[in-house]
Coordinates of C-alpha atoms and ligand atoms in Angstrom, one line a residue:
M82 CA 194.3 -74.1 118.2
N83 CA 195.3 -74.5 114.6
T84 CA 195.1 -71.6 112.1
L85 CA 195.6 -71.6 108.4
D86 CA 199.4 -71.2 108.8
D87 CA 199.6 -74.2 111.1
I88 CA 197.9 -76.5 108.7
R89 CA 199.9 -75.2 105.8
N90 CA 203.2 -75.7 107.6
N91 CA 202.2 -79.0 109.1
P92 CA 199.7 -80.7 106.7
E93 CA 199.2 -83.5 109.2
K94 CA 197.4 -81.1 111.4
A95 CA 194.6 -80.8 108.9
V96 CA 192.2 -83.4 110.0
G97 CA 188.5 -84.1 109.4
V98 CA 186.8 -81.6 107.1
E99 CA 190.1 -79.6 106.9
K100 CA 191.8 -82.6 105.3
I101 CA 188.9 -83.3 103.0
K102 CA 188.9 -79.8 101.7
A103 CA 192.7 -79.6 101.2
D104 CA 192.8 -83.0 99.5
S105 CA 189.7 -82.4 97.3
N106 CA 191.4 -81.0 94.3
Y107 CA 189.4 -77.9 94.7
L108 CA 186.1 -79.4 95.6
R109 CA 186.1 -82.3 93.1
G110 CA 186.9 -85.2 95.5
T111 CA 185.3 -88.3 94.1
I112 CA 181.9 -86.8 93.5
N113 CA 181.8 -87.9 89.8
E114 CA 182.5 -91.5 90.9
S115 CA 180.0 -91.3 93.7
L116 CA 177.3 -90.1 91.3
I117 CA 177.7 -93.0 88.9
D118 CA 177.9 -95.7 91.7
R119 CA 174.5 -97.4 91.4
I120 CA 175.1 -99.8 94.3
T121 CA 174.1 -97.2 96.9
G122 CA 171.8 -94.3 97.0
A123 CA 174.5 -92.4 98.9
V124 CA 177.7 -90.7 98.0
A125 CA 181.2 -91.6 99.5
E126 CA 181.5 -90.1 103.0
D127 CA 184.1 -87.5 102.2
D128 CA 182.0 -86.4 99.2
T129 CA 179.0 -85.6 101.6
Q130 CA 181.2 -82.8 102.9
L131 CA 182.3 -81.6 99.5
L132 CA 178.8 -81.7 98.1
K133 CA 177.9 -78.9 100.5
F134 CA 180.2 -76.5 98.6
H135 CA 178.0 -77.3 95.6
G136 CA 174.9 -76.5 97.5
I137 CA 173.8 -80.0 98.2
Y138 CA 173.2 -82.0 101.4
Q139 CA 172.9 -85.7 101.6
Q140 CA 170.0 -86.6 104.0
T141 CA 167.7 -89.5 104.8
D142 CA 164.0 -89.8 105.2
R143 CA 164.1 -90.1 109.0
E144 CA 160.7 -91.6 109.4
L145 CA 161.6 -94.5 107.1
G146 CA 164.7 -95.2 109.2
S147 CA 163.7 -98.0 111.5
E148 CA 161.5 -99.7 108.9
R149 CA 164.4 -99.8 106.4
K150 CA 166.7 -101.1 109.1
Q151 CA 164.3 -103.9 110.0
Q152 CA 164.2 -104.8 106.3
K153 CA 168.0 -104.7 106.3
L154 CA 168.0 -102.0 103.7
E155 CA 170.3 -99.0 103.6
P156 CA 168.7 -95.8 104.8
Y157 CA 166.5 -94.1 102.2
F158 CA 169.0 -91.5 101.0
I159 CA 167.7 -88.3 99.6
F160 CA 169.4 -85.0 98.7
M161 CA 168.5 -81.4 99.5
A162 CA 169.6 -78.8 96.9
R163 CA 169.8 -75.1 98.0
V164 CA 169.5 -72.5 95.2
R165 CA 171.1 -69.2 96.2
V166 CA 169.4 -66.0 95.1
P167 CA 171.6 -63.1 96.1
G168 CA 169.3 -60.4 97.4
G169 CA 166.3 -62.7 97.0
I170 CA 164.9 -61.4 93.7
S171 CA 163.9 -63.9 91.0
T172 CA 162.0 -63.6 87.8
S173 CA 158.6 -65.2 87.0
E174 CA 160.5 -67.6 84.6
Q175 CA 162.8 -68.6 87.4
W176 CA 159.8 -69.2 89.7
L177 CA 158.2 -71.4 87.1
A178 CA 161.4 -73.4 86.7
M179 CA 161.6 -73.9 90.5
D180 CA 158.0 -75.0 90.6
R181 CA 158.7 -77.6 87.8
I182 CA 161.9 -78.9 89.3
S183 CA 160.2 -79.5 92.7
D184 CA 157.7 -81.7 90.9
E185 CA 160.0 -83.4 88.6
Y186 CA 162.9 -84.2 91.0
G187 CA 161.9 -83.2 94.5
N188 CA 159.1 -83.9 96.9
G189 CA 156.7 -81.5 95.1
T190 CA 157.3 -78.6 97.6
V191 CA 159.5 -75.6 97.3
K192 CA 161.0 -74.3 100.5
L193 CA 161.8 -70.6 100.9
T194 CA 164.5 -70.4 103.4
T195 CA 165.4 -67.9 106.2
R196 CA 168.3 -66.7 103.9
Q197 CA 166.3 -66.0 100.7
A198 CA 167.1 -69.2 99.0
F199 CA 165.0 -71.9 97.4
Q200 CA 165.4 -75.5 98.7
F201 CA 164.3 -78.7 97.1
H202 CA 164.0 -81.8 99.4
G203 CA 163.8 -85.4 98.4
I204 CA 166.0 -85.6 95.3
L205 CA 167.4 -89.0 94.5
K206 CA 171.0 -89.4 93.6
A207 CA 170.1 -90.6 90.1
N208 CA 168.3 -87.3 89.5
L209 CA 170.8 -85.0 91.2
K210 CA 172.8 -84.0 88.1
D211 CA 169.7 -83.3 86.0
S212 CA 168.1 -81.2 88.7
I213 CA 171.3 -79.1 89.1
K214 CA 171.4 -78.7 85.3
K215 CA 167.8 -77.5 85.2
I216 CA 168.5 -75.0 88.0
N217 CA 171.4 -73.6 86.0
D218 CA 169.3 -73.5 82.9
S219 CA 167.1 -71.0 84.7
L220 CA 170.2 -68.8 85.3
L221 CA 170.3 -69.6 89.0
D222 CA 172.8 -72.0 90.7
T223 CA 173.6 -73.8 93.9
I224 CA 177.3 -72.8 94.1
S225 CA 178.4 -72.1 97.7
A226 CA 174.8 -72.2 98.9
C227 CA 176.4 -74.3 101.7
G228 CA 179.9 -75.3 102.8
D229 CA 182.9 -73.4 104.4
V230 CA 182.6 -70.4 102.1
N231 CA 180.5 -67.3 101.9
R232 CA 176.8 -68.2 101.6
N233 CA 173.9 -66.5 99.8
V234 CA 174.3 -62.8 100.4
M235 CA 171.1 -61.4 101.7
C236 CA 169.6 -58.0 101.0
S237 CA 166.3 -56.5 102.1
P238 CA 163.9 -57.4 99.2
N239 CA 161.5 -54.6 100.1
P240 CA 162.0 -51.5 98.0
L241 CA 159.0 -49.6 99.5
N242 CA 160.5 -46.4 100.9
A243 CA 164.1 -46.6 99.6
D244 CA 165.3 -45.0 96.4
I245 CA 168.7 -46.6 97.2
H246 CA 167.3 -50.1 97.0
A247 CA 168.5 -50.8 93.5
E248 CA 172.0 -49.6 94.3
V249 CA 172.2 -51.6 97.6
N250 CA 170.9 -54.7 95.6
D251 CA 173.7 -54.1 93.0
I252 CA 176.3 -54.1 95.8
T253 CA 174.8 -57.3 97.2
H254 CA 175.4 -59.0 93.8
Q255 CA 178.9 -57.4 93.6
I256 CA 179.8 -58.9 97.0
S257 CA 178.3 -62.2 96.1
R258 CA 180.2 -62.5 92.8
H259 CA 183.4 -61.4 94.5
L260 CA 183.2 -64.1 97.1
T261 CA 182.0 -67.0 94.9
P262 CA 184.5 -69.8 94.8
Q263 CA 186.5 -69.9 91.5
S264 CA 187.1 -73.6 91.2
P265 CA 185.7 -74.9 87.9
A266 CA 184.7 -78.1 89.8
Y267 CA 181.0 -77.1 89.9
H268 CA 180.8 -76.6 86.1
E269 CA 182.7 -79.8 85.4
I270 CA 180.7 -82.1 87.6
W271 CA 177.2 -80.8 87.1
L272 CA 177.3 -79.1 83.7
D273 CA 179.8 -81.4 82.0
K274 CA 182.2 -78.6 81.2
Q275 CA 185.8 -79.7 80.4
L276 CA 188.6 -78.6 82.6
V277 CA 190.2 -75.8 80.6
A278 CA 193.9 -76.4 81.5
G279 CA 193.6 -80.2 82.3
G280 CA 195.3 -81.9 85.3
E281 CA 195.9 -80.3 88.6
P282 CA 194.6 -76.7 88.7
A283 CA 197.1 -74.0 89.4
A284 CA 197.3 -72.6 93.0
E285 CA 195.5 -69.4 91.9
T286 CA 192.4 -71.5 91.3
E287 CA 191.1 -70.1 94.5
P288 CA 193.1 -66.8 95.0
L289 CA 190.8 -65.8 97.8
Y290 CA 189.9 -69.0 99.6
T291 CA 193.0 -71.1 98.8
K292 CA 192.5 -74.9 98.7
H293 CA 191.7 -74.7 102.5
Y294 CA 188.6 -72.5 102.0
L295 CA 187.2 -71.0 105.2
P296 CA 187.3 -72.6 108.7
R297 CA 183.5 -72.6 108.7
K298 CA 180.4 -71.2 107.0
F299 CA 180.3 -67.4 106.5
K300 CA 177.2 -65.2 106.2
I301 CA 176.6 -61.7 105.0
A302 CA 173.5 -59.6 104.9
L303 CA 172.7 -56.0 103.8
V304 CA 169.7 -54.1 105.0
I305 CA 168.0 -50.8 104.4
P306 CA 166.5 -49.1 107.6
P307 CA 163.9 -48.8 108.9
Y308 CA 163.5 -52.5 108.1
N309 CA 165.9 -55.1 109.5
D310 CA 164.2 -57.8 107.5
T311 CA 167.5 -59.7 106.9
D312 CA 168.3 -59.7 110.6
I313 CA 171.7 -58.4 110.0
F314 CA 173.0 -58.8 113.6
T315 CA 172.8 -62.6 113.2
N316 CA 175.3 -62.6 110.4
D317 CA 179.1 -62.8 110.3
I318 CA 178.9 -59.4 108.5
G319 CA 175.9 -57.2 108.6
L320 CA 175.8 -54.0 106.5
I321 CA 173.3 -51.3 107.4
A322 CA 172.8 -49.0 104.4
I323 CA 172.8 -45.3 105.3
E324 CA 170.8 -42.9 103.1
E325 CA 171.7 -39.2 103.0
N326 CA 169.9 -36.7 100.8
G327 CA 168.3 -39.5 98.8
K328 CA 171.7 -41.1 98.1
L329 CA 173.6 -44.1 99.5
A330 CA 176.2 -42.6 101.8
G331 CA 177.7 -46.0 102.8
F332 CA 177.2 -48.7 105.4
N333 CA 177.6 -49.2 109.1
I334 CA 179.4 -52.5 109.4
A335 CA 178.6 -55.1 112.1
V336 CA 180.7 -58.2 112.6
G337 CA 180.6 -61.4 114.5
G338 CA 176.9 -62.3 114.6
G339 CA 175.8 -66.0 114.7
M340 CA 173.2 -68.1 116.4
G341 CA 174.6 -71.6 116.6
N342 CA 175.5 -73.2 119.9
T343 CA 175.8 -76.7 121.4
I344 CA 174.0 -77.9 124.5
G345 CA 176.3 -78.2 127.4
D346 CA 179.3 -76.7 125.6
E347 CA 179.9 -73.4 127.3
R348 CA 182.4 -72.3 124.8
T349 CA 179.5 -71.9 122.3
Y350 CA 176.9 -69.2 122.3
P351 CA 174.7 -67.0 120.1
R352 CA 176.1 -63.6 119.5
L353 CA 174.8 -60.5 117.8
G354 CA 177.1 -58.5 115.5
T355 CA 179.1 -55.6 116.9
I356 CA 179.0 -52.4 114.9
I357 CA 182.7 -51.3 114.4
G358 CA 182.3 -48.3 112.1
F359 CA 181.1 -46.9 108.8
V360 CA 182.4 -47.7 105.2
E361 CA 181.8 -45.7 102.0
P362 CA 180.2 -47.6 99.1
G363 CA 183.4 -47.6 97.0
N364 CA 185.3 -49.4 99.8
I365 CA 182.7 -51.9 100.8
T366 CA 183.9 -54.9 98.8
K367 CA 187.5 -54.4 99.9
V368 CA 186.4 -54.2 103.6
V369 CA 184.2 -57.2 103.3
E370 CA 186.9 -59.2 101.6
S371 CA 189.4 -58.3 104.3
V372 CA 187.0 -59.5 107.0
V373 CA 186.7 -62.8 105.1
L374 CA 190.5 -63.1 104.8
I375 CA 191.1 -62.4 108.5
Q376 CA 188.7 -65.2 109.3
R377 CA 190.4 -67.4 106.8
D378 CA 193.8 -66.8 108.4
F379 CA 192.9 -66.6 112.1
G380 CA 189.7 -68.8 112.4
N381 CA 190.0 -72.0 114.3
R382 CA 190.9 -75.0 112.0
E383 CA 190.9 -77.5 114.8
D384 CA 187.5 -77.4 116.4
R385 CA 184.5 -76.6 114.1
K386 CA 182.2 -75.9 117.1
I387 CA 184.2 -72.7 117.8
A388 CA 185.3 -71.8 114.4
R389 CA 182.9 -69.1 113.3
L390 CA 184.0 -65.5 113.1
K391 CA 182.3 -64.6 116.3
Y392 CA 184.7 -66.8 118.2
T393 CA 187.7 -65.5 116.3
I394 CA 186.7 -62.0 117.3
D395 CA 186.0 -62.8 121.0
N396 CA 189.2 -64.8 121.2
K397 CA 191.3 -61.9 119.8
G398 CA 189.3 -59.0 121.0
I399 CA 187.3 -56.4 119.0
D400 CA 190.1 -53.8 119.0
W401 CA 192.6 -56.3 117.6
F402 CA 190.0 -57.2 114.9
T403 CA 189.3 -53.6 113.9
N404 CA 193.0 -52.9 113.7
A405 CA 193.6 -56.0 111.7
L406 CA 190.8 -55.0 109.3
E407 CA 192.1 -51.5 108.8
T408 CA 195.6 -52.7 108.2
R409 CA 194.6 -55.4 105.8
S410 CA 192.2 -53.3 103.8
N411 CA 194.2 -50.2 104.1
I412 CA 190.9 -48.4 104.7
K413 CA 190.2 -46.4 107.9
L414 CA 186.7 -47.1 109.3
L415 CA 184.7 -44.0 109.9
P416 CA 182.5 -43.4 112.9
E417 CA 179.2 -45.3 112.9
K418 CA 176.3 -43.2 111.5
P419 CA 172.9 -42.9 113.2
Y420 CA 170.1 -45.2 111.9
T421 CA 166.8 -46.5 113.3
F422 CA 165.2 -49.9 112.9
K423 CA 161.5 -50.2 113.3
S424 CA 161.2 -54.0 112.9
N425 CA 162.9 -57.1 111.7
Q426 CA 159.7 -58.4 110.2
D427 CA 158.1 -58.2 106.8
V428 CA 155.6 -55.7 105.4
Y429 CA 152.4 -57.5 104.3
G430 CA 149.9 -56.5 101.6
W431 CA 150.2 -53.8 98.8
G432 CA 152.6 -50.9 99.0
K433 CA 153.8 -48.5 96.3
D434 CA 157.4 -47.5 95.9
T435 CA 158.6 -44.0 95.0
A436 CA 158.9 -45.0 91.3
G437 CA 155.2 -45.8 91.3
N438 CA 155.4 -49.6 91.2
W439 CA 153.4 -51.9 93.5
H440 CA 154.7 -54.7 95.8
F441 CA 152.6 -57.3 97.5
G442 CA 154.0 -58.9 100.7
L443 CA 152.5 -62.4 100.9
F444 CA 152.7 -64.5 104.1
I445 CA 154.0 -68.0 103.4
E446 CA 153.8 -70.1 106.5
N447 CA 157.3 -71.3 107.3
G448 CA 158.3 -70.7 103.7
R449 CA 156.7 -74.0 102.4
I450 CA 155.1 -73.7 99.0
R451 CA 152.8 -76.6 98.4
D452 CA 149.3 -77.6 97.4
T453 CA 147.0 -79.4 99.8
A454 CA 143.4 -80.4 99.1
N455 CA 142.0 -77.2 100.6
F456 CA 144.9 -74.8 100.1
R457 CA 146.4 -74.6 96.7
L458 CA 149.1 -72.1 97.4
K459 CA 151.6 -73.6 94.9
T460 CA 149.1 -73.5 92.0
C461 CA 148.0 -70.0 92.9
V462 CA 151.6 -68.6 92.8
R463 CA 152.3 -70.5 89.6
K464 CA 149.2 -68.9 88.0
I465 CA 150.6 -65.5 89.0
A466 CA 154.0 -66.4 87.6
E467 CA 152.5 -67.6 84.3
K468 CA 151.2 -64.1 83.8
A469 CA 154.8 -62.7 83.9
I470 CA 153.6 -59.5 85.5
C471 CA 155.8 -59.3 88.6
D472 CA 159.1 -60.5 90.0
F473 CA 159.3 -62.9 92.9
R474 CA 161.2 -61.7 96.0
L475 CA 162.2 -64.1 98.7
S476 CA 162.4 -62.5 102.1
G477 CA 164.6 -63.6 105.0
N478 CA 161.5 -64.3 106.9
Q479 CA 160.5 -67.1 104.5
N480 CA 157.9 -64.9 102.8
L481 CA 157.3 -63.8 99.3
I482 CA 157.0 -60.3 97.7
L483 CA 155.3 -60.1 94.4
G484 CA 157.3 -57.1 93.2
N485 CA 157.3 -54.4 90.6
V486 CA 153.7 -54.6 89.6
I487 CA 152.3 -51.8 87.4
D488 CA 148.9 -50.2 88.2
Q489 CA 146.9 -52.2 85.6
N490 CA 148.3 -55.6 86.7
K491 CA 147.4 -55.2 90.3
P492 CA 143.8 -56.4 89.9
I493 CA 145.0 -59.4 88.0
I494 CA 147.1 -60.5 91.0
D495 CA 144.3 -59.7 93.4
A496 CA 141.9 -61.8 91.3
I497 CA 144.2 -64.9 91.3
L498 CA 144.8 -64.6 95.0
S499 CA 141.1 -64.3 95.7
E500 CA 140.2 -67.2 93.3
Y501 CA 142.5 -69.5 95.4
E502 CA 141.4 -67.9 98.7
I503 CA 145.0 -66.9 99.5
S504 CA 145.0 -63.9 101.8
N505 CA 147.2 -62.5 104.6
D506 CA 144.0 -61.7 106.4
N507 CA 143.4 -65.4 107.0
H508 CA 146.2 -65.5 109.6
S509 CA 146.6 -64.1 113.1
A510 CA 149.3 -61.5 113.8
L511 CA 151.2 -64.0 115.9
R512 CA 151.3 -66.5 113.0
K513 CA 152.4 -63.8 110.5
Y514 CA 155.4 -62.9 112.6
S515 CA 156.4 -66.5 113.3
L516 CA 159.2 -68.5 111.9
A517 CA 160.1 -72.2 112.1
C518 CA 163.0 -74.1 110.6
V519 CA 162.7 -77.2 108.5
A520 CA 163.6 -79.7 111.3
L521 CA 161.9 -83.1 110.8
N522 CA 161.5 -85.0 108.6
T523 CA 164.6 -84.1 106.6
C524 CA 167.1 -82.3 108.9
P525 CA 169.5 -84.8 110.4
L526 CA 170.2 -82.5 113.4
A527 CA 166.6 -82.0 114.6
F528 CA 165.7 -83.3 118.0
A529 CA 162.1 -82.0 117.8
E530 CA 159.6 -80.8 115.2
A531 CA 159.4 -77.2 114.1
E532 CA 157.9 -76.4 110.7
R533 CA 155.4 -79.3 110.9
Y534 CA 154.4 -78.6 114.5
L535 CA 154.3 -74.8 114.9
P536 CA 151.2 -74.1 112.8
G537 CA 149.1 -76.4 115.1
L538 CA 150.6 -74.9 118.2
I539 CA 149.8 -71.4 117.0
D540 CA 146.1 -72.5 116.6
K541 CA 146.1 -73.1 120.3
I542 CA 148.2 -70.0 121.2
D543 CA 145.8 -67.8 119.1
K544 CA 143.0 -68.7 121.6
I545 CA 145.1 -67.4 124.4
T546 CA 146.0 -64.1 122.7
L547 CA 142.3 -63.7 121.8
A548 CA 141.1 -64.3 125.4
N549 CA 143.5 -61.6 126.5
G550 CA 142.7 -59.1 123.8
I551 CA 146.2 -59.1 122.4
E552 CA 145.5 -60.9 119.2
K553 CA 146.6 -57.9 117.1
D554 CA 150.0 -57.7 118.7
E555 CA 152.8 -58.5 116.3
I556 CA 154.8 -60.6 118.8
S557 CA 157.7 -62.4 117.2
L558 CA 157.7 -66.1 117.9
R559 CA 160.3 -68.5 116.5
M560 CA 160.8 -72.2 116.8
T561 CA 163.7 -74.5 115.9
G562 CA 164.1 -78.3 116.1
C563 CA 167.6 -77.9 117.8
T564 CA 169.9 -75.3 119.2
N565 CA 171.6 -74.4 115.8
G566 CA 169.3 -71.5 115.4
C567 CA 168.2 -71.8 111.7
A568 CA 165.0 -69.7 112.3
R569 CA 167.1 -67.2 114.4
P570 CA 165.3 -68.0 117.6
Y571 CA 167.7 -66.1 120.0
N572 CA 166.6 -62.6 119.1
A573 CA 162.9 -63.3 119.0
E574 CA 160.5 -62.1 121.7
I575 CA 159.4 -65.7 122.3
A576 CA 161.3 -68.7 121.1
F577 CA 161.0 -72.5 121.4
V578 CA 164.2 -74.5 120.8
G579 CA 163.8 -78.3 120.5
R580 CA 165.6 -80.5 123.0
A581 CA 163.8 -83.8 122.5
P582 CA 160.7 -85.1 120.7
G583 CA 157.9 -82.8 121.9
V584 CA 160.2 -81.0 124.3
Y585 CA 161.4 -77.4 124.0
N586 CA 163.4 -74.8 125.9
M587 CA 161.6 -71.5 126.1
Y588 CA 163.3 -68.1 125.6
L589 CA 161.9 -64.6 126.2
G590 CA 163.0 -61.1 125.6
G591 CA 164.2 -60.4 122.1
N592 CA 163.1 -57.1 120.6
R593 CA 161.2 -56.2 117.4
E594 CA 164.4 -54.7 115.8
G595 CA 166.4 -57.9 116.1
S596 CA 169.1 -56.2 118.1
R597 CA 168.7 -57.9 121.5
L598 CA 169.3 -61.5 122.5
N599 CA 166.6 -63.2 124.5
R600 CA 167.3 -65.3 127.6
L601 CA 166.5 -68.8 128.6
Y602 CA 163.2 -68.7 130.5
K603 CA 162.2 -72.3 131.2
E604 CA 163.7 -75.7 130.2
M605 CA 162.3 -78.9 128.8
L606 CA 158.6 -77.9 128.4
K607 CA 156.0 -80.0 126.7
E608 CA 153.0 -78.6 125.0
P609 CA 150.6 -78.4 128.1
E610 CA 153.4 -76.5 130.0
I611 CA 154.1 -74.2 127.0
L612 CA 150.4 -73.2 126.8
K613 CA 150.2 -72.8 130.6
E614 CA 153.3 -70.5 130.6
L615 CA 151.9 -68.4 127.8
E616 CA 148.5 -68.1 129.5
V617 CA 150.2 -66.6 132.6
L618 CA 152.6 -64.4 130.6
F619 CA 150.0 -63.1 128.2
K620 CA 147.6 -62.3 130.9
A621 CA 150.2 -60.4 132.8
Y622 CA 151.2 -58.5 129.6
A623 CA 147.6 -57.7 128.7
T624 CA 146.9 -56.2 132.1
G625 CA 150.3 -54.9 133.1
R626 CA 151.9 -53.4 130.0
K627 CA 152.7 -49.8 129.5
E628 CA 151.3 -48.0 126.4
Q629 CA 153.1 -49.2 123.3
E630 CA 155.2 -51.6 125.3
T631 CA 156.1 -54.7 123.3
F632 CA 156.0 -58.1 124.8
G633 CA 159.8 -58.5 124.6
D634 CA 160.3 -55.2 126.5
F635 CA 157.7 -56.2 129.1
T636 CA 159.5 -59.5 129.9
W637 CA 162.6 -57.5 130.8
R638 CA 160.8 -54.8 132.8
K639 CA 159.0 -57.4 134.8
A640 CA 162.2 -59.4 135.3
Y641 CA 161.0 -62.6 133.7
V642 CA 164.4 -62.4 132.2
T643 CA 167.5 -60.6 133.3
D644 CA 171.1 -60.2 132.4
Q645 CA 172.0 -62.6 135.1
I646 CA 170.1 -65.4 133.3
P647 CA 172.2 -67.4 130.8
I648 CA 171.6 -66.9 127.1
T649 CA 171.5 -70.7 126.5
A650 CA 171.3 -73.9 128.4
Ligands
SRM904 FE1 170.8 -73.8 109.1 C1 172.6 -76.6 109.5 C2 168.5 -75.5 107.4 C3 169.4 -70.9 108.1 C4 172.5 -72.1 111.6 N1 170.6 -75.7 108.5 C5 171.5 -76.7 108.8 C6 171.2 -78.0 108.0 C7 171.9 -77.9 106.7 C8 171.4 -79.3 108.8 C9 172.8 -80.0 108.5 O1 173.8 -79.4 108.7 O2 172.7 -81.1 108.0 C10 169.6 -77.8 107.9 C11 169.0 -78.5 106.7 C12 167.6 -78.8 107.0 C13 166.7 -79.1 105.8 O3 166.3 -80.3 105.7 O4 166.5 -78.3 105.0 C14 169.6 -76.3 107.9 N2 169.3 -73.3 107.9 C15 168.4 -74.2 107.3 C16 167.3 -73.4 106.7 C17 166.7 -74.2 105.4 C18 166.2 -73.2 107.7 C19 164.8 -72.7 107.2 O5 163.9 -73.3 107.6 O6 164.8 -71.8 106.4 C20 168.0 -72.1 106.4 C21 168.7 -72.1 105.1 C22 169.3 -70.8 104.8 C23 170.0 -70.6 103.5 O7 169.2 -70.4 102.5 O8 171.2 -70.6 103.4 C24 169.0 -72.1 107.5 N3 171.0 -71.8 109.7 C25 170.3 -70.8 109.2 C26 170.4 -69.7 110.0 C27 169.7 -68.3 109.8 C28 170.5 -67.4 109.0 O9 171.5 -67.7 108.4 O10 170.0 -66.3 108.8 C29 171.3 -70.0 111.0 C30 171.7 -69.1 112.2 C31 172.7 -68.1 111.9 C32 174.1 -68.7 112.0 O11 174.6 -69.2 111.0 O12 174.7 -68.7 113.1 C33 171.7 -71.4 110.8 N4 172.4 -74.3 110.3 C34 172.9 -73.5 111.3 C35 173.8 -74.2 112.1 C36 174.7 -73.7 113.3 C37 175.9 -72.9 112.8 C38 176.8 -72.6 113.9 O13 177.6 -71.6 113.8 O14 176.9 -73.4 114.9 C39 173.9 -75.5 111.5 C40 174.8 -76.7 111.9 C41 176.2 -76.5 111.5 O15 176.6 -75.6 110.7 O16 177.0 -77.3 112.0 C42 172.9 -75.5 110.4
SF4_905 FE1 167.8 -78.5 111.6 FE2 168.4 -77.5 113.9 FE3 168.6 -76.0 111.7 FE4 166.2 -76.7 112.6 S1 167.7 -75.4 113.7 S2 166.9 -76.9 110.5 S3 166.6 -78.7 113.4 S4 169.8 -77.7 112.2

């Protein structure tokens, strides 16, 4: 296995993405040339990797694939831009800007992601630069929303019962700023800024990352109990804020979470973060930085499938890791502090914080903001934004909180929601606690549908929960179009993971707190089999559950899943 030292000492060992990064002149590559090349709608192959560090993915419209091939045309290339929003809080002006950009350059929809970001799909190469400029004009950006760097830092957007929310949100921004790549490439390429020094940038251009950046993507989330609404155990670093006497005492730190795995490759697996201790607020940035640096130096630079921090930790051992962290940061971790999570889901409807402001949790199915003939969600939210009476908080569950509303503005929001018939009450409990990743038509890795299919499947599942009298149960159900785990399926009570068109593996047994991995229950199910399985399971649950027992707990007690069953296929 090659580490950073190996590829530094033997540059020929840096192959594939490692070579592209190292040779990219700090993320410039030939992106500028690619953008002005009008012969193709794509960018040069190496630039597709570098674009990710700028928050952009080259994709194709998959449904047009065979038609274009028959016509001997190149694939219909489109780009996805991901706008990071550390902590998820945006202003009404920013919301309006995102709304406009989606119409002007994208496919008319705004996607709220499972990591509190905005995504635009369907941007053509010719419009890429203008769209990124417009995003920056709104004081948001796409820097390091993707790529082998730290991604959007998540923080619970829900301030309902937490006086420490503002402080934890500040720390989120502090961590995000500290870990943002320093290369001026982004500003040069997208915002036409001149290179200050000219020529080859000095080595200290990326004092933290170096020109090799990280071996793989890196994810951090902060959370304030009792909500685990950023699902911290699925992150490389999860920070659990601990409140004592109304003040932020510090954070329990969990390391090594991640969901991705590859079918048939037993070296890969989903893993939940391990809590290794407690850190005081003044030390948190240093400790987080040290985790990143350990991963930079010891992560696998040879095989990207096993390059995430979870594998570095399991490879070296958690004790080695904790020692390395304490040595590098020169900070001794304190013993973990007690905390309780109630749920990893969102709070819906109106709630008042301790400062007297109102917050409205609005269910957005799979995070897609769009208008259809009968459901004008996008227009409705735009009308609210035009009033400039609230902020717009993206949740890690693809939902929206209309935040910081004063008493007299509450009826204005209620009136607009009711004018457009947008209400959380229109949805079943199961739907409100469901998540689906984008999958088709844009995700190149999708084997099966997720976002476009789950709503219709839930219509059918709702009939089964109703027939069994469990329609009010907040069972978490997550679906992804492949095993990568973008909707965090492996800690849900029920999950469907796409294996082929219309075919899913079924998992059972996560818990409501997001702190237990589920287990593979059945493989390669089609819809009739999925519904049949659920009929049997829900009937057994409705008749055989103990008082207050959740569905996930029930599946373990009744041994539908056990520790002997593999976590993945
Ligand atoms: Fe993801 C790759 C969409 C959250 C694990 N993810 C992708 C790509 C970019 C496909 C690609 O590489 O070409 C998908 C783009 C689809 C599209 O058209 O938009 C994609 N991931 C998403 C989003 C949009 C899903 C959503 O419906 O909200 C989420 C964007 C988050 C953001 O704003 O940054 C998204 N992805 C996640 C999460 C959940 C999380 O982070 O909380 C995970 C699991 C946690 C983890 O990282 O382990 C996740 N995505 C992956 C992986 C597997 C990583 C691994 O370690 O193996 C890939 C594939 C890869 O990296 O090779 C991937
Ligand atoms: Fe694409 Fe798979 Fe992620 Fe879904 S889970 S968005 S199909 S990579």
